[in-house]
PDB file of C-alpha atoms in Angstrom:
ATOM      1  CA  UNK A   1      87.512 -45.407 -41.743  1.00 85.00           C
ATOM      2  CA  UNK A   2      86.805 -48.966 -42.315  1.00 85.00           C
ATOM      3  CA  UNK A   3      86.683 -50.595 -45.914  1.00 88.00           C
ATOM      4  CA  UNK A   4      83.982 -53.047 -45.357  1.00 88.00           C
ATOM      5  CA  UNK A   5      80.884 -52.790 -42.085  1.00 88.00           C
ATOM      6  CA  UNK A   6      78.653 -55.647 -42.845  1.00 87.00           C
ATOM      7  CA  UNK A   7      75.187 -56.070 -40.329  1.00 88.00           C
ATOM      8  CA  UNK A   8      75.554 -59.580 -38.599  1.00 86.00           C
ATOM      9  CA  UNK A   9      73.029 -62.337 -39.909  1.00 87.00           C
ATOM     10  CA  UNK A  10      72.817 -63.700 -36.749  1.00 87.00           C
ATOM     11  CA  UNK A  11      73.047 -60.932 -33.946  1.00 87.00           C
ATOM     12  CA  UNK A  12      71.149 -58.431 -35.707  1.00 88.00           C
ATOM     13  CA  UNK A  13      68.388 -57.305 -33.387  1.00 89.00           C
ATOM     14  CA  UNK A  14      67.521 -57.344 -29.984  1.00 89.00           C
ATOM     15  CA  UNK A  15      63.992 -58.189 -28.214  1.00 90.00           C
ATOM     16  CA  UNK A  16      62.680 -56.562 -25.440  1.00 89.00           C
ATOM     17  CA  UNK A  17      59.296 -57.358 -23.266  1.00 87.00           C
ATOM     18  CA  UNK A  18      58.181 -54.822 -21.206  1.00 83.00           C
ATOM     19  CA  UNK A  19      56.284 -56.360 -17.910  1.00 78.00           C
ATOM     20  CA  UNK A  20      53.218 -54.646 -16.750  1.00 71.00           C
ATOM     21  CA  UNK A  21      54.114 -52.813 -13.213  1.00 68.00           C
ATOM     22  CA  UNK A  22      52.749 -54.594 -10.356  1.00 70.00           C
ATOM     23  CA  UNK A  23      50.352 -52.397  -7.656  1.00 65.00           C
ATOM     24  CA  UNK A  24      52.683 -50.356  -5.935  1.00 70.00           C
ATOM     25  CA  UNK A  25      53.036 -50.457  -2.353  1.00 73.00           C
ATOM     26  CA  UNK A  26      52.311 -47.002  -1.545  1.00 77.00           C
ATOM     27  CA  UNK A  27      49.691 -44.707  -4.256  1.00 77.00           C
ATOM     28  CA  UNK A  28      52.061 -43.008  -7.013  1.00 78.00           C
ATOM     29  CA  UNK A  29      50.796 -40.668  -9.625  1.00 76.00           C
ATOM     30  CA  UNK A  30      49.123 -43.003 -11.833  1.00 83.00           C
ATOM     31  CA  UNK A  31      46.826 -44.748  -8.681  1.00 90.00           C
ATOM     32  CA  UNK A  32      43.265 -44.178  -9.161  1.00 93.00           C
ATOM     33  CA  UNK A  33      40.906 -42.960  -6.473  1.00 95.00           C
ATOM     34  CA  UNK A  34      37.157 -43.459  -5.796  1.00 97.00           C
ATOM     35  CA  UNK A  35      35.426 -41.479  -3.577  1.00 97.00           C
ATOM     36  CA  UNK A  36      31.735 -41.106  -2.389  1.00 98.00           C
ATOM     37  CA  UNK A  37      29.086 -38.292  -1.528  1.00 97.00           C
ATOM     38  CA  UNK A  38      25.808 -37.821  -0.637  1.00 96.00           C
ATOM     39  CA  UNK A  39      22.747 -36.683   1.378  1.00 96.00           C
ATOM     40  CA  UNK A  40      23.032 -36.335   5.278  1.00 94.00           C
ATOM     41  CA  UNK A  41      19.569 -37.200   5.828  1.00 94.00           C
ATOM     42  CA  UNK A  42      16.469 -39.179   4.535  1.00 93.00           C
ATOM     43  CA  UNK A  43      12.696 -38.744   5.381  1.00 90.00           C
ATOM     44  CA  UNK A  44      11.472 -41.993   6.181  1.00 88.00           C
ATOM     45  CA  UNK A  45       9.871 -44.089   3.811  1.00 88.00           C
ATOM     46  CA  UNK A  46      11.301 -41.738   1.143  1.00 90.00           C
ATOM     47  CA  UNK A  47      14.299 -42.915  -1.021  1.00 89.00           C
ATOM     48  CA  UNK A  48      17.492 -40.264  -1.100  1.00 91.00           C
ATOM     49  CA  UNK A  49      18.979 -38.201  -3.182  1.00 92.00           C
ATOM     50  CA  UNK A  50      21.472 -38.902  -5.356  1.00 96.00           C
ATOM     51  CA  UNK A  51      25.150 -40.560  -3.692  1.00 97.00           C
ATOM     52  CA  UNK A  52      27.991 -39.726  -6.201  1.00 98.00           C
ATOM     53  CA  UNK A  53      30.926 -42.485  -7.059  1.00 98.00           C
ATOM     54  CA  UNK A  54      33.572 -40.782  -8.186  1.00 98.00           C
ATOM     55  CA  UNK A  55      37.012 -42.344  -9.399  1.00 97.00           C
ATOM     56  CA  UNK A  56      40.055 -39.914 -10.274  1.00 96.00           C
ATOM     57  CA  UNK A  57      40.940 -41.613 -13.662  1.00 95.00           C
ATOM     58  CA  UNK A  58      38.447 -43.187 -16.245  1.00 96.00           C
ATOM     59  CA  UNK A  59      38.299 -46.352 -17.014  1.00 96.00           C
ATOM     60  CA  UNK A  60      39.102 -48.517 -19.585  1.00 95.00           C
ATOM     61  CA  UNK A  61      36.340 -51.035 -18.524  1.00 95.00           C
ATOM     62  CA  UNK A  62      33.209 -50.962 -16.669  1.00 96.00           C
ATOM     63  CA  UNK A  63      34.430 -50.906 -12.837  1.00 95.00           C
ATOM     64  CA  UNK A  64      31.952 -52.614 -10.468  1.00 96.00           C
ATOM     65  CA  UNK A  65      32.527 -50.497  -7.043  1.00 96.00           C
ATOM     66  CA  UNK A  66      30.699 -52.490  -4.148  1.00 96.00           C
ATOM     67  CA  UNK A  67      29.720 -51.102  -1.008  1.00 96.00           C
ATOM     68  CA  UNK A  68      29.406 -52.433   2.972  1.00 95.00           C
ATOM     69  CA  UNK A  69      26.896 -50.654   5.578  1.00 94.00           C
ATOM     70  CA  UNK A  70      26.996 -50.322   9.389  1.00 92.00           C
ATOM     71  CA  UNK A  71      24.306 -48.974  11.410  1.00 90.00           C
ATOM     72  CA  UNK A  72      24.015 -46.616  14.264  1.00 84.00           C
ATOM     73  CA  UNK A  73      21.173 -46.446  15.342  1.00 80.00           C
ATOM     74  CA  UNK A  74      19.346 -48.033  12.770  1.00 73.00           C
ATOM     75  CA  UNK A  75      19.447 -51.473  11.377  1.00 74.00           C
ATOM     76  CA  UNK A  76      19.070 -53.493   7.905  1.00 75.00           C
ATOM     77  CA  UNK A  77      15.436 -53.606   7.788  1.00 83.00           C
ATOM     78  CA  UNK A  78      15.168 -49.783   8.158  1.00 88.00           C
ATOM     79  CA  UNK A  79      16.572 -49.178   4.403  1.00 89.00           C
ATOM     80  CA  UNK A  80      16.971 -51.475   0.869  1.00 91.00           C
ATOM     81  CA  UNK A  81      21.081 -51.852   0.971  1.00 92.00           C
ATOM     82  CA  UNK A  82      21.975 -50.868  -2.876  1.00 93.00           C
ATOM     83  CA  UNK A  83      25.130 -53.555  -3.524  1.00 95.00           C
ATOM     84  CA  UNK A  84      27.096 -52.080  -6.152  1.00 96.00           C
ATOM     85  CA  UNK A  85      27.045 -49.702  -8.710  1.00 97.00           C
ATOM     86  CA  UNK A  86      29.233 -49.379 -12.249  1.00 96.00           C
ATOM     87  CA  UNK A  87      30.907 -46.895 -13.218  1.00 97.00           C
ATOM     88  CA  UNK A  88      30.858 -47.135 -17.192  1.00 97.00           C
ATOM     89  CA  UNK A  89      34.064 -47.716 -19.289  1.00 96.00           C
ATOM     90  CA  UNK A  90      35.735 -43.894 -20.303  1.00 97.00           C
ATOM     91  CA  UNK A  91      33.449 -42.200 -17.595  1.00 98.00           C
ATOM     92  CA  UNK A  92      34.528 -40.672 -13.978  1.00 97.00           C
ATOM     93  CA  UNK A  93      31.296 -41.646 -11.708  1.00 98.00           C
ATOM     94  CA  UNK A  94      27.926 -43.283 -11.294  1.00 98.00           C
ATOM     95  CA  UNK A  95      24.983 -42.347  -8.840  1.00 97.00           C
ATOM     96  CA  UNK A  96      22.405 -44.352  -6.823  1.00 96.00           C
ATOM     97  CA  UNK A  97      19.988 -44.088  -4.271  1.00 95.00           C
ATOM     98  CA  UNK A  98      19.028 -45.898  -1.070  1.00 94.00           C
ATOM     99  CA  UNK A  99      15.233 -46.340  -0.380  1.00 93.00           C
ATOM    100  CA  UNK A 100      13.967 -46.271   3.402  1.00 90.00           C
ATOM    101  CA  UNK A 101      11.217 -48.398   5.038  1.00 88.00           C
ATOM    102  CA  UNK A 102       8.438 -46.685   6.317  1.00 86.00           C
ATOM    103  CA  UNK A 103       8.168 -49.431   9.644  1.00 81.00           C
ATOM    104  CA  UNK A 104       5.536 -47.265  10.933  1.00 78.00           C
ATOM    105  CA  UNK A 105       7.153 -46.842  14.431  1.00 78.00           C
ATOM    106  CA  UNK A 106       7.610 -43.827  16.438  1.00 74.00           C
ATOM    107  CA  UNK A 107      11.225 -43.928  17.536  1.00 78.00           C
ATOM    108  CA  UNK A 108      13.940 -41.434  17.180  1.00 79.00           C
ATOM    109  CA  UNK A 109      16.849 -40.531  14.271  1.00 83.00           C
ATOM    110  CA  UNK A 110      18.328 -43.972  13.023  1.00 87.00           C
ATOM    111  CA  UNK A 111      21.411 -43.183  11.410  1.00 91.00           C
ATOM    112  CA  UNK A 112      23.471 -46.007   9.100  1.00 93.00           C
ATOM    113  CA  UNK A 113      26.402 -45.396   6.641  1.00 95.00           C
ATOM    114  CA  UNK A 114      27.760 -46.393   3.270  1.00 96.00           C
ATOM    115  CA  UNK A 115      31.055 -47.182   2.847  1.00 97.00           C
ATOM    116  CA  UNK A 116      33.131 -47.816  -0.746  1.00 97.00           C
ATOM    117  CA  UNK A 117      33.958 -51.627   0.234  1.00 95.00           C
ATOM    118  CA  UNK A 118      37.947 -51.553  -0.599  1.00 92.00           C
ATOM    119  CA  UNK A 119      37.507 -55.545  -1.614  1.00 87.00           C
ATOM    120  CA  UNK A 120      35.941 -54.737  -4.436  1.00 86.00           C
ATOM    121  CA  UNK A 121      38.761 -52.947  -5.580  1.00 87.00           C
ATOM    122  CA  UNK A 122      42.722 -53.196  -6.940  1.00 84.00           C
ATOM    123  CA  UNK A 123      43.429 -54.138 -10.653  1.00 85.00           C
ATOM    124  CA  UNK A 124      39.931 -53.197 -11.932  1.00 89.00           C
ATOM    125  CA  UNK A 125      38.499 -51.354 -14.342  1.00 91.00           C
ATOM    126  CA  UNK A 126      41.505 -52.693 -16.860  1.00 89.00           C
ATOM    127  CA  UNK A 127      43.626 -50.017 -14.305  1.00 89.00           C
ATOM    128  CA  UNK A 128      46.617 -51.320 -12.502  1.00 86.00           C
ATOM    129  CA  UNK A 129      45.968 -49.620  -8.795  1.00 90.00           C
ATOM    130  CA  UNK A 130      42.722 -48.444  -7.999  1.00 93.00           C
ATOM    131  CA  UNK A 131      41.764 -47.605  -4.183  1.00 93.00           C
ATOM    132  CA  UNK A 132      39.457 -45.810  -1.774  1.00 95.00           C
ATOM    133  CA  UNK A 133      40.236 -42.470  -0.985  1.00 95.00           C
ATOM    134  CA  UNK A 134      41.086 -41.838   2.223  1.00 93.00           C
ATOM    135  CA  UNK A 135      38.847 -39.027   2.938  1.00 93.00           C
ATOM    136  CA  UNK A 136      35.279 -39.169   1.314  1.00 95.00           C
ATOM    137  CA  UNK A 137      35.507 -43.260   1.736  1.00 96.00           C
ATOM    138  CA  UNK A 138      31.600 -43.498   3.573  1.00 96.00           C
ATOM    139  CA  UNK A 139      28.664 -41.323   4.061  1.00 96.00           C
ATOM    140  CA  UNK A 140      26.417 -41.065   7.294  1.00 94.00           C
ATOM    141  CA  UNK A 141      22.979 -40.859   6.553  1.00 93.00           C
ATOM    142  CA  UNK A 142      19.988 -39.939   9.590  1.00 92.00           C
TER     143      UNK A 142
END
């Protein structure tokens, strides 16, 4: 009902950034989990089967996960500590394997474990929050 609208040279559009969401606080839907599996037991002097990384959501980048080891009843010199493994850019997991030392000893089962090393984690993998899961985070190996 107006004889004359006219756009405004000067107020004519509006910009907007949008600001990348920090890490939440607490996981949401879009948090990423990685998870580990694998073999309960190692012959000695033999190297194991496969352990499994698995994270819940691809990512966009290569994602370095890095792990941390205690011991039982064995120690460091009993197996070769693998460090780290990548999980490749648009893929879910990567496998490795941990070799033992034959130390020619007769002692009993020396047990050690592998655990996802949560450091090595957080905005990685070009994915805002990416943690260990909270219930296949380590594996006990004899």
């Amino acid at each position: 009902g107006l004889e004359d609208v006219r756009v405004s040279t000067v107020n004519n559009s509006v910009e907007t950034t949008i600001t990348d969401e920090i890490a939440p606080e607490n996981p949401d839907s879009q948090t990423a989990f990685v998870s580990i599996e694998g073999p309960a037991n190692v012959t000695e002097g033999s190297a194991t089967t496969d352990y499994t990384v698995t994270i819940s959501q691809a990512p966009t980048t290569d994602l370095t996960v890095a792990f941390k080891y205690t011991y039982t009843t064995a120690e460091g010199a009993d197996i070769t500590e693998t460090a780290s493994v990548i999980i490749k850019a648009g893929t879910t997991s990567a496998t490795f394997t941990i070799a033992s030392i034959d130390d020619n000893l007769a002692e009993g089962a020396e047990k050690f474990t592998v655990s996802i090393d949560p450091l090595s984690l957080g905005k990685v993998g070009g994915l805002e929050d990416v943690r260990v899961s909270t219930v296949n985070n380590s594996v006990e190996t004899t």
